[in-house]
Amino acid sequence: MAKTAVKTRPTPRKAAAQKFIYDFQEGGAEMRSLLGGKGAGVAEMTRAGLPVPPGFTITTEACLAYLESGGRFPEGLLESVRRHLEALETRSGKRLGDQENPLLVSVRSGAAFSMPGMMDTVLNLGLNRVTLEGLARKTGDRRFAMDAYRRFIQMYGRIVLGLEPELFDAEMELVKGAGGIKADSDLSSNTLEKLADKFRDTVQQQTGLPFPEDPWDQLTRAIAAVFDSWNGKRAIAYRDFNHIPHTLGTAVNVQAMVFGNMGNDSGTGVAFTRDPATGERRIFGEYLLNAQGEDVVAGIRTPQPIATLEQALPEVYQRFSEIAERLELHYRDVQDMEFTIEQGRLYMLQTRTAKRTAAAAVKIAVDMMAEKLITRDEALRRVEPEQVDHLLHRAIDPGAEVKVLATGLAASPGAATGAAVFDADRAAAMAKEGKKVILVRIETNPDDVHGMIAAEGVLTSRGGRTSHAAVVARGMGKPCVAGTESLHVDLARRRFEAGGVVVKEGDVFTIDGTTGRVIEGPVPTVEAGVSGDLEKLLQTADRVRRLKIYANADTPEDALRARQFGAQGIGLCRTEHMFMQQDRLPHVQRMILAQEKGEREAALAELLPFQRADFLGILEAMQGLPVIIRLIDPPLHEFLPSHDELLVTVTKLRDAKKGGKKLERAERMLHAVEELREQNPMLGLRGCRLGLLFPEIIEMQVRAIAEAASELRRKRVRAIPEIMVPLVGAAEELRRSRATIEATLKQVAKEEGIRFDVKIGTMIEVPRAALTAGEVAHHAQFFSFGTNDLTQMTYGVSRDDAEGKFLRRYVDDGILPSNPFEHLDPSGVARLMSFAVKEGREARPNLEVGICGEHGGDAQSIAVCERLGLDYVSCSPFRVPGARLAAAQALLEVGEKKDV
Amino acid sequence: MAKTAVKTRPTPRKAAAQKFIYDFQEGGAEMRSLLGGKGAGVAEMTRAGLPVPPGFTITTEACLAYLESGGRFPEGLLESVRRHLEALETRSGKRLGDQENPLLVSVRSGAAFSMPGMMDTVLNLGLNRVTLEGLARKTGDRRFAMDAYRRFIQMYGRIVLGLEPELFDAEMELVKGAGGIKADSDLSSNTLEKLADKFRDTVQQQTGLPFPEDPWDQLTRAIAAVFDSWNGKRAIAYRDFNHIPHTLGTAVNVQAMVFGNMGNDSGTGVAFTRDPATGERRIFGEYLLNAQGEDVVAGIRTPQPIATLEQALPEVYQRFSEIAERLELHYRDVQDMEFTIEQGRLYMLQTRTAKRTAAAAVKIAVDMMAEKLITRDEALRRVEPEQVDHLLHRAIDPGAEVKVLATGLAASPGAATGAAVFDADRAAAMAKEGKKVILVRIETNPDDVHGMIAAEGVLTSRGGRTSHAAVVARGMGKPCVAGTESLHVDLARRRFEAGGVVVKEGDVFTIDGTTGRVIEGPVPTVEAGVSGDLEKLLQTADRVRRLKIYANADTPEDALRARQFGAQGIGLCRTEHMFMQQDRLPHVQRMILAQEKGEREAALAELLPFQRADFLGILEAMQGLPVIIRLIDPPLHEFLPSHDELLVTVTKLRDAKKGGKKLERAERMLHAVEELREQNPMLGLRGCRLGLLFPEIIEMQVRAIAEAASELRRKRVRAIPEIMVPLVGAAEELRRSRATIEATLKQVAKEEGIRFDVKIGTMIEVPRAALTAGEVAHHAQFFSFGTNDLTQMTYGVSRDDAEGKFLRRYVDDGILPSNPFEHLDPSGVARLMSFAVKEGREARPNLEVGICGEHGGDAQSIAVCERLGLDYVSCSPFRVPGARLAAAQALLEVGEKKDV
């Protein structure tokens, strides 16, 4: 299906005088938002005198004007293209459409944020049946010209005319099969010519129109196609995943072609100034001789490591090394460069800040800080807290016995286990059902991105460490093993074979992107600790940040891990998990079902030693750091058997007209469960409401805390428990809960003959608590925002129900900018928090305020907490290191302006 | 069990110089909070020169000082009592404890707010074995003196010493039985003397101490007992029910006794300046000759109508009429007076503003306004909006055939149907289980109040229209039939017999407090309309109020009723009830279970004509008044069969290993229900979320509205539909919903060839919508606060779950001052509302703002809405008249100060 032809009409929005086009020598790095990353990069290189083929950039503003007018070029744009094209012709000494000395250009997208491979590029534009001959004559290489021509038709057909690439691939395979030809480079000039004819026929058949011969027509339609690609499905998906605004638009770069496929003194490659996987300081990259750029990126041929270029073309390599060093110094960051060598001459086509793995990001930041290339604050900003999270997860247990099926390239580190899936749509669908999958492809292309987003990891059988799969996976922080040549992928039968084992769709296996191993079955994983460069970086962050980092931990093991990760205390120790364990549950159930206080107290007395031991372990593990213990929170029916199972049992027993005692017991339990059952348990009898109705539960818990602290004191271990009351909505709830807590503490203190000085505070998780924080603070020594519940109630959204049913759709459709359970909602929830902080501190100036919802580990949310002036954030132990970094970044970002 | 003896110690809180006591001539009506209602009343009457027995008042401050110090008299109080007592002795010419001319006093409680019968009174204080003889000699009536003495011991024993009244009653019955005596007045002097001896023995036995002989000791302990009675169980219950603060304390009045029981030229009574049941302008009341006040109030003898006093003691009656008129003029309100006639001489003991029925309140207000006794604004304030609600409910259908079992006094109007219950505790317990009960007693006393609060109505076989049952029931606005002498109440067997029918506990019957009828079984009731005096009052309110009053109505019948009650529009028309009807439900279910859009649209097409007809009816009924239609709100599973029932059916069919198609069908439905089932449906897929996922539902509803409006336009009926989007939490939700609505309106307008100008607005019921109201208002022409949901989410309380489980307990225990679902929470929820009003109007100055939660009909909440500057309140049709009045009162209250 052909795309619509280009239309032009005056756009009222912009004055005709607006400058829509910049020659490369006019631009610079600072014009990134107008010229896109690529345009700014080539301009900057041009300005620096580096060898860049000449060209010009059409601005993102032109793109937006085009998109907003529904696909019409803004007034004056085409005239301007023509002028800049003429300048380009002058500079290159060639003319577009000239039959003797034709100018060929590339037309490439380039947005302000790097979106590798997400948008469209057309190479060799300007070729037609006439210029083709000119090129052949000019280069003296008819085969080269024919190859360029067929490539152009293929690319133009796909990108501009919107045809399926398979149409061309099939023709190609046919021709190759007929000639017994393996590599594309073995195709003869004649064959290529026939192929080009066939491609043109295909275009005519599919679109009903001949392939456009007029180079100007080719150019304007290619520009329109690049503009349109901004709103392509895969571009939108990528931006959503990476939180890039959809309103930026893309620039278009029109640049004179240089050819890496003009023989063995030609070539093309991509390279990094440091290793983007490890961060090691050495030029790292790949190239192919006698090839065009697309061959490297698409992974069609497996490229050579850049180091071998030193042997192949020593002078070129030398020149390239110098340029690489210059660019890194210039940009003060690792560069990802594209280059082409045309008959021994080096051209730089692009430079941009390199994407890198988490480990590389950390090493590079620490190294560059040591090299004094960047400042401390810059180093802290160079690593994303999420990358730190990635570093701490998913390494294969070194002690585990694994069966390695194959080894590919370690393209993106980390281990992933999941079910094999062989296409992106299915990967996305299965992930939606909550399954963990690994996407297996021969190679990936931009159409696979949604599947990569959905997958735990990616495995390909072709392509290098700069192939599409590798680059995109690294950007996402997902494990990837690429170019696993011993892997036999059978897409049609949905299976792969490796090491004599067949893995079918749905079979679970493991990849280790750190080592490149493909491993049979699931594998035990271990988490990495904090050491080396990461430790250095985090210590730097610790010196900068203001926010304290606490952890949420309910067990001594978690508490210990939290401390190892640098937590300065426990911000949330839930007490009810202890009730769920098998040896305790019968007592808990007896407590719940008790008809009167005495019975309940007896059951609680049984629970006391368990709970005391739990607290003892956690307090001991934290060795004098504060441990904020939250009193029982969930609704009681959570501790009872499932209602539906009981109903089925009772129905069956009744039906069978037997049962006797068994039926009676089941009926009694069913009745009890029905009594406690709630329509909206999240808003029911839970939190402090439980303790106000059954103070004896609080008394038992507080006694357990106090007795544990007392025992540790005897053992000369410092213990700092603090007690937190959940789900307070009215100050009076807290006042009364606190009275019970204090009475119990006093009682135990008297029994033990010691003094306790235990802080008592409250969760702020009910909107009303935030709205009346001034009153609540009279009774609280600290506030801890429970932002999970606070978000649920502020949005009126039950997370359990919503995430599957409509929240994802809301985010996908842009109704919400992000999932408010991942990133703290800055307008609604944070506004409530800001009332609470302000009014709480007015009432009690030394009020300590923190957050213990899951947002506590999220960098965006931590930035909000810094702006709100909180004292601490508390998150799961694994997120503590990332939070340490995020807190430092937040402080740098907020600086002195602390108003929200 | 004896109460603790009086203790005195210095209270540091108050300076010794504080004036704790006022003689009656020192006080006045303006000192109500210090002297209590009764003290202020007698002081005012004393000041006005009316015949009031001399006395003095101990202030509420003294009471508070006493209570706060844990039951110790504040320093200086007793000395002051002694001084004022001496003055009283001088004034009356008698002395406390004097053996010749003893002063007897009454010691009565009197709080700032009237709490009839709720607290304690001791009469005849000062009597002992010596003064008794003096009194006998002085009055020449030994029988009278003995009767006063035994009454004193009885009362003092009960009130001050805390003994069970039954102890004395039993002795009395014994003596009466032995002597074959029926009336107390038939007891001889000797018998009374023996009775007094027995009473003294009883006191000695029960308390271990002799009955106190020293009048000073009697007095101080009586004062303490009255202080203590402020915190008695029944006083607390009464204050809770009537929202009277617990921190006010009671004053104590010490007054020289006058005796209504000194023969047939003596008597005692209570009377009103106008009829408190009908409002008619005539002296209304009852009296008993030769009796003390307690005889009238307790209903032990059935008293005479006051009119007969004109024959019995014409001069006294004349004097009384004059005083009554003077008092009403003085206080500018109906007075409730207590008087005693001692040997032909009239004494006024108390005057206070009379409690009255709803009907009387309305008539009195309108009449007094017409008489120019009070201003328009005063008239509006004289009627409580809740009283208007009472007027509109619960009249027995005049066309219904009823079987009258008995007729008593029409003591408090309105009809009530419920199960017979014979004691207060059981009434409270059954009401707690949700049962409607009528409390049946021979007579009631303050210990029955909690049962009266719980009951729908009260029936007694003894006592007049000023008996305890009648007064308290009128105060509560509950129907009461009193003094039904043909009723045979058998408390022991828990039944009554009347008209040959036996009604046992639990049997449902009906009382009609408007006519005094006791009726067999349940009876159809009708609601009264607005007419006569009420109409006048409400029209006056309409001229004053600023707030518009809308109604919540979903059917043409409700819409019509709402208009008749004065609604100015429909503020909430729910659209989903229409889905619940039997002929529509199958289509609704088909819509819900549809696997794809086409199927869903087909089902919706079936629903369209139904929904269009629904809207047609409502719009037509409202004849050009606005009708705000809310789009579908509840979660879809509410329209599907019950999950538990399906689970039982499936289990049974599976168990029976039969079923085939039936099982399959049931399984399919169960699966569908489980798919839609939510853990917290209130916070799940409902409201605008439904419409965003399934826009075709909105499209159908909007089409139905538009087509209905269009059809009415053809019929030349003016129709003003407005469309309201529920559960918006983010502005973008509203923007998109609105786009769908507008597109559909446009489409229908095109089809019908007309123009629609339909306002589109949103509910503000999710806290976040209030917090981001500025953004939301960009897309909303009106806001309507859904305060039910807003309260649920702001408090984190699910009303369905909480009211039974902990909310009542919270209110009972004082954790919350009131149920936030009844009265809008002024600190939390109203604060959110105030953000929304302010920021919504900043964004859109002509934004219309109203409320459509149940609070819309509650006077306290309406006052909040006035303060917030809302444009309208919307409530159920029956509450519209009360809301009209409440809105006027709110305006008067708020005046010009409109800040919250």
Short mmCIF file of N, CA, C and O in Angstrom, two decimals, chain A residues 378-440:
data_model
loop_
_atom_site.label_atom_id
_atom_site.label_comp_id
_atom_site.label_asym_id
_atom_site.label_seq_id
_atom_site.Cartn_x
_atom_site.Cartn_y
_atom_site.Cartn_z
N GLU A 378 28.66 15.61 38.32
CA GLU A 378 28.40 15.02 37.01
C GLU A 378 28.47 13.50 37.09
O GLU A 378 27.63 12.79 36.51
N ALA A 379 29.47 13.00 37.80
CA ALA A 379 29.61 11.55 37.92
C ALA A 379 28.34 10.95 38.55
O ALA A 379 27.83 9.93 38.10
N LEU A 380 27.83 11.64 39.56
CA LEU A 380 26.63 11.13 40.22
C LEU A 380 25.45 11.11 39.28
O LEU A 380 24.59 10.25 39.34
N ARG A 381 25.44 12.09 38.37
CA ARG A 381 24.30 12.17 37.45
C ARG A 381 24.43 11.21 36.28
O ARG A 381 23.46 11.01 35.54
N ARG A 382 25.62 10.65 36.08
CA ARG A 382 25.83 9.83 34.90
C ARG A 382 25.23 8.43 35.02
O ARG A 382 25.16 7.69 34.05
N VAL A 383 24.86 8.04 36.23
CA VAL A 383 24.32 6.70 36.42
C VAL A 383 22.87 6.84 36.86
O VAL A 383 22.54 7.62 37.75
N GLU A 384 22.00 6.09 36.19
CA GLU A 384 20.61 6.13 36.61
C GLU A 384 20.40 5.18 37.77
O GLU A 384 20.89 4.05 37.75
N PRO A 385 19.65 5.61 38.77
CA PRO A 385 19.42 4.73 39.91
C PRO A 385 18.86 3.38 39.49
O PRO A 385 19.20 2.35 40.08
N GLU A 386 18.05 3.36 38.45
CA GLU A 386 17.52 2.08 37.98
C GLU A 386 18.64 1.16 37.52
O GLU A 386 18.54 -0.05 37.63
N GLN A 387 19.69 1.77 36.98
CA GLN A 387 20.83 0.94 36.55
C GLN A 387 21.48 0.29 37.76
O GLN A 387 21.95 -0.85 37.68
N VAL A 388 21.52 1.00 38.84
CA VAL A 388 22.08 0.40 40.06
C VAL A 388 21.22 -0.79 40.46
O VAL A 388 21.73 -1.85 40.82
N ASP A 389 19.89 -0.62 40.37
CA ASP A 389 19.01 -1.76 40.67
C ASP A 389 19.39 -2.95 39.79
O ASP A 389 19.47 -4.08 40.28
N HIS A 390 19.61 -2.69 38.50
CA HIS A 390 19.93 -3.80 37.60
C HIS A 390 21.19 -4.53 38.04
O HIS A 390 21.29 -5.74 37.92
N LEU A 391 22.14 -3.75 38.55
CA LEU A 391 23.41 -4.37 38.95
C LEU A 391 23.24 -5.34 40.09
O LEU A 391 24.08 -6.20 40.31
N LEU A 392 22.16 -5.15 40.83
CA LEU A 392 22.03 -5.93 42.05
C LEU A 392 21.18 -7.17 41.87
O LEU A 392 20.89 -7.87 42.81
N HIS A 393 20.74 -7.38 40.65
CA HIS A 393 19.84 -8.49 40.46
C HIS A 393 20.42 -9.51 39.51
O HIS A 393 21.37 -9.27 38.80
N ARG A 394 19.83 -10.63 39.55
CA ARG A 394 19.87 -11.55 38.43
C ARG A 394 21.25 -11.97 37.93
O ARG A 394 21.58 -11.85 36.77
N ALA A 395 22.09 -12.40 38.82
CA ALA A 395 23.30 -13.07 38.34
C ALA A 395 23.11 -14.55 38.62
O ALA A 395 22.44 -14.93 39.59
N ILE A 396 23.65 -15.40 37.78
CA ILE A 396 23.48 -16.83 37.99
C ILE A 396 24.36 -17.27 39.15
O ILE A 396 25.53 -16.87 39.25
N ASP A 397 23.76 -18.03 40.04
CA ASP A 397 24.48 -18.53 41.20
C ASP A 397 25.75 -19.22 40.74
O ASP A 397 25.69 -20.20 40.02
N PRO A 398 26.91 -18.71 41.15
CA PRO A 398 28.17 -19.31 40.65
C PRO A 398 28.28 -20.77 41.08
O PRO A 398 28.97 -21.57 40.42
N GLY A 399 27.62 -21.15 42.14
CA GLY A 399 27.72 -22.53 42.61
C GLY A 399 26.75 -23.48 41.92
O GLY A 399 26.80 -24.68 42.14
N ALA A 400 25.84 -22.91 41.10
CA ALA A 400 24.80 -23.76 40.51
C ALA A 400 25.38 -24.60 39.38
O ALA A 400 26.24 -24.14 38.62
N GLU A 401 24.92 -25.86 39.30
CA GLU A 401 25.31 -26.69 38.16
C GLU A 401 24.38 -26.38 37.01
O GLU A 401 23.16 -26.51 37.14
N VAL A 402 24.95 -25.95 35.92
CA VAL A 402 24.09 -25.59 34.80
C VAL A 402 24.50 -26.36 33.57
O VAL A 402 25.66 -26.76 33.43
N LYS A 403 23.52 -26.59 32.69
CA LYS A 403 23.86 -27.23 31.42
C LYS A 403 23.83 -26.16 30.34
O LYS A 403 22.77 -25.62 30.01
N VAL A 404 25.01 -25.85 29.84
CA VAL A 404 25.12 -24.81 28.82
C VAL A 404 24.80 -25.41 27.46
O VAL A 404 25.41 -26.38 27.03
N LEU A 405 23.80 -24.84 26.79
CA LEU A 405 23.38 -25.35 25.48
C LEU A 405 24.19 -24.71 24.37
O LEU A 405 24.43 -25.31 23.33
N ALA A 406 24.56 -23.44 24.60
CA ALA A 406 25.29 -22.72 23.56
C ALA A 406 25.89 -21.48 24.21
O ALA A 406 25.49 -21.11 25.30
N THR A 407 26.87 -20.89 23.52
CA THR A 407 27.41 -19.64 24.03
C THR A 407 27.43 -18.63 22.89
O THR A 407 27.93 -18.93 21.80
N GLY A 408 26.84 -17.47 23.13
CA GLY A 408 26.84 -16.40 22.14
C GLY A 408 27.61 -15.22 22.67
O GLY A 408 28.45 -15.35 23.56
N LEU A 409 27.30 -14.06 22.13
CA LEU A 409 27.97 -12.85 22.59
C LEU A 409 27.27 -12.33 23.84
O LEU A 409 26.05 -12.30 23.92
N ALA A 410 28.09 -11.92 24.83
CA ALA A 410 27.52 -11.34 26.04
C ALA A 410 27.12 -9.90 25.72
O ALA A 410 27.88 -8.98 25.90
N ALA A 411 25.89 -9.75 25.22
CA ALA A 411 25.51 -8.47 24.64
C ALA A 411 24.91 -7.50 25.64
O ALA A 411 25.01 -6.29 25.48
N SER A 412 24.29 -8.01 26.67
CA SER A 412 23.73 -7.13 27.71
C SER A 412 23.65 -7.98 28.98
O SER A 412 23.02 -9.04 28.97
N PRO A 413 24.29 -7.54 30.04
CA PRO A 413 24.52 -8.44 31.17
C PRO A 413 23.28 -8.71 32.02
O PRO A 413 22.29 -7.99 31.95
N GLY A 414 23.43 -9.75 32.84
CA GLY A 414 22.34 -10.15 33.71
C GLY A 414 21.79 -11.49 33.27
O GLY A 414 21.96 -11.90 32.13
N ALA A 415 21.13 -12.18 34.20
CA ALA A 415 20.55 -13.47 33.88
C ALA A 415 19.05 -13.32 33.78
O ALA A 415 18.45 -12.53 34.50
N ALA A 416 18.46 -14.08 32.86
CA ALA A 416 17.02 -14.08 32.76
C ALA A 416 16.55 -15.49 32.53
O ALA A 416 17.16 -16.24 31.77
N THR A 417 15.43 -15.83 33.19
CA THR A 417 14.83 -17.13 32.99
C THR A 417 13.40 -16.90 32.53
O THR A 417 12.72 -16.01 33.03
N GLY A 418 12.99 -17.69 31.53
CA GLY A 418 11.62 -17.50 31.06
C GLY A 418 11.30 -18.52 30.00
O GLY A 418 12.14 -19.33 29.60
N ALA A 419 10.04 -18.47 29.56
CA ALA A 419 9.58 -19.39 28.54
C ALA A 419 10.03 -18.87 27.18
O ALA A 419 9.95 -17.68 26.91
N ALA A 420 10.46 -19.79 26.33
CA ALA A 420 10.88 -19.40 24.98
C ALA A 420 9.66 -18.93 24.19
O ALA A 420 8.61 -19.57 24.21
N VAL A 421 9.80 -17.78 23.53
CA VAL A 421 8.75 -17.29 22.64
C VAL A 421 9.46 -16.79 21.39
O VAL A 421 10.54 -16.22 21.47
N PHE A 422 8.79 -17.01 20.22
CA PHE A 422 9.51 -16.79 18.98
C PHE A 422 9.01 -15.61 18.16
O PHE A 422 9.51 -15.38 17.07
N ASP A 423 8.01 -14.92 18.65
CA ASP A 423 7.72 -13.65 17.98
C ASP A 423 7.25 -12.62 19.00
O ASP A 423 6.81 -12.95 20.10
N ALA A 424 7.40 -11.38 18.59
CA ALA A 424 7.21 -10.27 19.52
C ALA A 424 5.77 -10.16 20.01
O ALA A 424 5.52 -9.91 21.19
N ASP A 425 4.81 -10.37 19.11
CA ASP A 425 3.42 -10.25 19.51
C ASP A 425 3.08 -11.25 20.61
O ASP A 425 2.44 -10.94 21.60
N ARG A 426 3.54 -12.48 20.37
CA ARG A 426 3.23 -13.52 21.35
C ARG A 426 3.94 -13.22 22.68
O ARG A 426 3.40 -13.47 23.75
N ALA A 427 5.15 -12.69 22.58
CA ALA A 427 5.87 -12.34 23.81
C ALA A 427 5.07 -11.31 24.60
O ALA A 427 4.90 -11.42 25.82
N ALA A 428 4.57 -10.31 23.88
CA ALA A 428 3.79 -9.27 24.55
C ALA A 428 2.53 -9.85 25.16
O ALA A 428 2.16 -9.53 26.30
N ALA A 429 1.87 -10.75 24.41
CA ALA A 429 0.61 -11.32 24.90
C ALA A 429 0.85 -12.18 26.13
O ALA A 429 0.12 -12.08 27.12
N MET A 430 1.90 -12.99 26.09
CA MET A 430 2.15 -13.87 27.24
C MET A 430 2.57 -13.06 28.46
O MET A 430 2.18 -13.37 29.59
N ALA A 431 3.35 -12.02 28.25
CA ALA A 431 3.78 -11.19 29.38
C ALA A 431 2.55 -10.52 30.00
O ALA A 431 2.47 -10.37 31.22
N LYS A 432 1.62 -10.16 29.16
CA LYS A 432 0.38 -9.53 29.67
C LYS A 432 -0.35 -10.48 30.60
O LYS A 432 -1.02 -10.06 31.54
N GLU A 433 -0.24 -11.79 30.30
CA GLU A 433 -0.85 -12.78 31.18
C GLU A 433 -0.01 -13.05 32.42
O GLU A 433 -0.31 -13.94 33.21
N GLY A 434 1.08 -12.32 32.55
CA GLY A 434 1.90 -12.48 33.75
C GLY A 434 2.99 -13.53 33.60
O GLY A 434 3.67 -13.87 34.57
N LYS A 435 3.20 -14.06 32.38
CA LYS A 435 4.25 -15.05 32.20
C LYS A 435 5.59 -14.38 31.92
O LYS A 435 5.66 -13.34 31.27
N LYS A 436 6.65 -14.99 32.41
CA LYS A 436 7.99 -14.50 32.10
C LYS A 436 8.45 -15.19 30.84
O LYS A 436 8.41 -16.43 30.76
N VAL A 437 8.88 -14.40 29.87
CA VAL A 437 9.28 -14.99 28.59
C VAL A 437 10.63 -14.44 28.17
O VAL A 437 11.06 -13.38 28.59
N ILE A 438 11.30 -15.26 27.32
CA ILE A 438 12.52 -14.79 26.65
C ILE A 438 12.24 -14.79 25.17
O ILE A 438 11.76 -15.79 24.62
N LEU A 439 12.49 -13.67 24.55
CA LEU A 439 12.24 -13.56 23.11
C LEU A 439 13.43 -14.14 22.35
O LEU A 439 14.56 -13.72 22.55
N VAL A 440 13.16 -15.12 21.51
CA VAL A 440 14.20 -15.76 20.73
C VAL A 440 13.97 -15.40 19.26
O VAL A 440 12.87 -15.62 18.73
#
